[in-house]
Amino acid sequence: LTDVDDERVVETPVADDHGQPDRCPFPRPFTAEFAGCPAFQPVAFVAADSLNKPLGSELTCRHLVVGGGGNGHSSRFYARCVLGGSAGRMHWLAVVGRERVEVMRSLQEEFDEQTREQREELFAAKVALLAAPDVVAAGADLDRAMAGFLAATRAVLDEREERFADVGLPVAPLMRLVEDWAQAWTRSRDLDLPQLGSELMRALGRSPVADGEAGHAALVGRPVTTARRVELTRVRPDPAPPPLVVGTLRVERSDDPPGLRLAGEVDAANVEALAELLSQAALAGGELHVDIAEVLFCDLGGLRALVRALQESPHCRMVVHGMPGHLRRALHIAGWAELPGLALADEAMRP
Amino acid sequence: VSTMHAPTEEFRHEAFLYDDEDAFVRVCAAFVREGVEAEEPTLVVVDAAKIGRLREELGTDAERPTVRFADMAEVGVNPARIIPAWRDFVDRHAGEAGRLRGIGEPIWPERSGDELAECERHERLLNLAFDGGRPWWLLCPYDLRRLQPEVVDRALTSHPFVRRRDAVDASPGYLGASLPEVLTEPLPGPRTPWIGVDFDAASLAAIRHLVARCAARAGLRSGRIGDLLLAVNEVATNSVRHGGGQGRVRVWQEGATLLCEVADGGLVEDPLVGRHQPGADLAAPRGLWLANQLCELVQLRSSAAGTVVRLHMRRP
């Protein structure tokens, strides 16, 4: 792979991450139009000053937590992305599915819009209660505001029942989660305003949407360092070559089984470079494994590159791992579903 | 009934204007029976209710191996999928002598304005696709009572023959198979778009991201969003490769339909583009074919001013 003579193929650039690979590299606070990060999941929150006066609404991301401050490389705090670095975010997207992520994002935004008024009332009622001499009256106001918020939330969920189901979130348990949160919040001194995001997140962690162990780990935010890759480097006398990055596509070579592991997106911006890599790999003959389980998007040109590499190398047998349903359908529509020498494997490629 | 007989050496495209469903069943059943007697393979593509009534009327003739039925709601939601279906039927009988028969009703009153426009283009394109090829006889029923009169008038321009009750005439308004305006006819202006963004090869990923956001906001299910991304990416890739290297994407909503438009400076010359089932040739274009299989409707217009492709995705 490293001897491919092509200007489009460059090695992974090392970003200046201050020794914190999971530092969020995007400018914050986010604007409503922010589209820089494909894993971005906006959550609106109302900031308050020390006197509990609202300072206005800002957008943060559901994946951000406060990092640092401990005994790591730096004692300074930073915005830590629970998905890890760029590769971790891509992995999360591949596991959850980009289209699902977009539906979740839209549902979150619609929830924020449809319940903004009720959440503002809730905030005001809670502030009043915390400062109130007459706790009973203020408590009644808060209860009323909470009832209004829960009714608005229920309406949002019911109107969108099928869309919530589409992303693996049956609305009945989701509503129960919101109600549990509401009870706890009403009693606490906490001012953080209700957000659907955290509830979605928790529910997703338990739902069948998270395909297996890896998905669960990614969703609950464990850093996505795959143990197998670490092990490979340790066992091998020669460290594995660094992955090649061509625009939004990352290609890793595997010697056993012989093949390529792709992650990211394949389109007109990088398909020629990919076609070259595939053709070279196929020329060796024998079995070639291509793992596309972490490919977020692949256009017809990418599928054509697979088919062409196979057809040009009569002694090659290609096993494609982890092809998602919509790509199988595209392969079928394009007329390439039943090619001699091409096998589709559901399971991921062995390390 | 002798008027049922037509010359056997060419493609015969005939509009059948029926007054009521009884007339539909009587004439169509007679058409199928003639095919059975002449051992002519016959394919009937109409809605499921009409298939039921025809089967009832035909009795055991409906079970003949030469007679097949297909639901137009499945075959022809996107009318651009109908010509490939007929092509497949004709090709299946390629080595055989004799004529084939078909009944196809792509137009029903519930079709939207855009769908009707595409159905009418489909009827015109049939002449281009099959004139001069293997002889077969296609009967296209039109519901006189329920369709707008102008829809029927336009059918007379796309069909060389017209049948009313039991009389068949040459259609005086027929415009012929060569119809340059099929591609150049402008589309109605879009509603206020949600986004309008220029793109080139380097920004296809960003375009997909924006379109995915719009589609999620419009309420499309995740699987349909994936379909739309594949389709819009192929159309935009055509702009990058053949349409001057760049283009503009606009997205807007009309009722329960999300529209995604790709415009570029290129020129498309084949009016049947997107209706050729791709064969073994790897280099053959497949983008618009794929879009036609994934979207409810694809509208393509092209002239010296450029090319516009509109993809329609309907929300459930």
mmCIF file of C-alpha atoms in Angstrom, chain A residues 275-276 278-280 282-283 304-316 318, chain B residues 282:
data_model
loop_
_atom_site.group_PDB
_atom_site.id
_atom_site.type_symbol
_atom_site.label_atom_id
_atom_site.label_comp_id
_atom_site.label_asym_id
_atom_site.label_seq_id
_atom_site.Cartn_x
_atom_site.Cartn_y
_atom_site.Cartn_z
ATOM 1 C CA ALA A 275 -9.886 1.441 -7.322
ATOM 2 C CA GLU A 276 -6.111 1.438 -7.712
ATOM 3 C CA LEU A 278 -8.166 -2.727 -4.846
ATOM 4 C CA SER A 279 -6.817 -3.658 -8.287
ATOM 5 C CA GLN A 280 -3.290 -3.999 -6.934
ATOM 6 C CA ALA A 282 -6.520 -8.341 -6.298
ATOM 7 C CA LEU A 283 -3.634 -8.893 -8.718
ATOM 8 C CA ARG A 304 -17.776 -0.756 -9.493
ATOM 9 C CA ALA A 305 -14.170 -0.607 -8.231
ATOM 10 C CA LEU A 306 -14.731 -3.821 -6.264
ATOM 11 C CA VAL A 307 -16.272 -5.544 -9.275
ATOM 12 C CA ARG A 308 -13.600 -4.308 -11.672
ATOM 13 C CA ALA A 309 -10.737 -5.417 -9.417
ATOM 14 C CA LEU A 310 -12.312 -8.856 -9.301
ATOM 15 C CA GLN A 311 -12.920 -9.101 -13.047
ATOM 16 C CA GLU A 312 -9.419 -7.960 -13.943
ATOM 17 C CA SER A 313 -7.845 -10.623 -11.734
ATOM 18 C CA PRO A 314 -9.238 -14.003 -12.802
ATOM 19 C CA HIS A 315 -7.345 -15.816 -10.035
ATOM 20 C CA CYS A 316 -8.764 -13.681 -7.273
ATOM 21 C CA MET A 318 -13.079 -11.671 -3.142
ATOM 22 C CA LEU B 282 -19.095 -2.162 -16.156
#
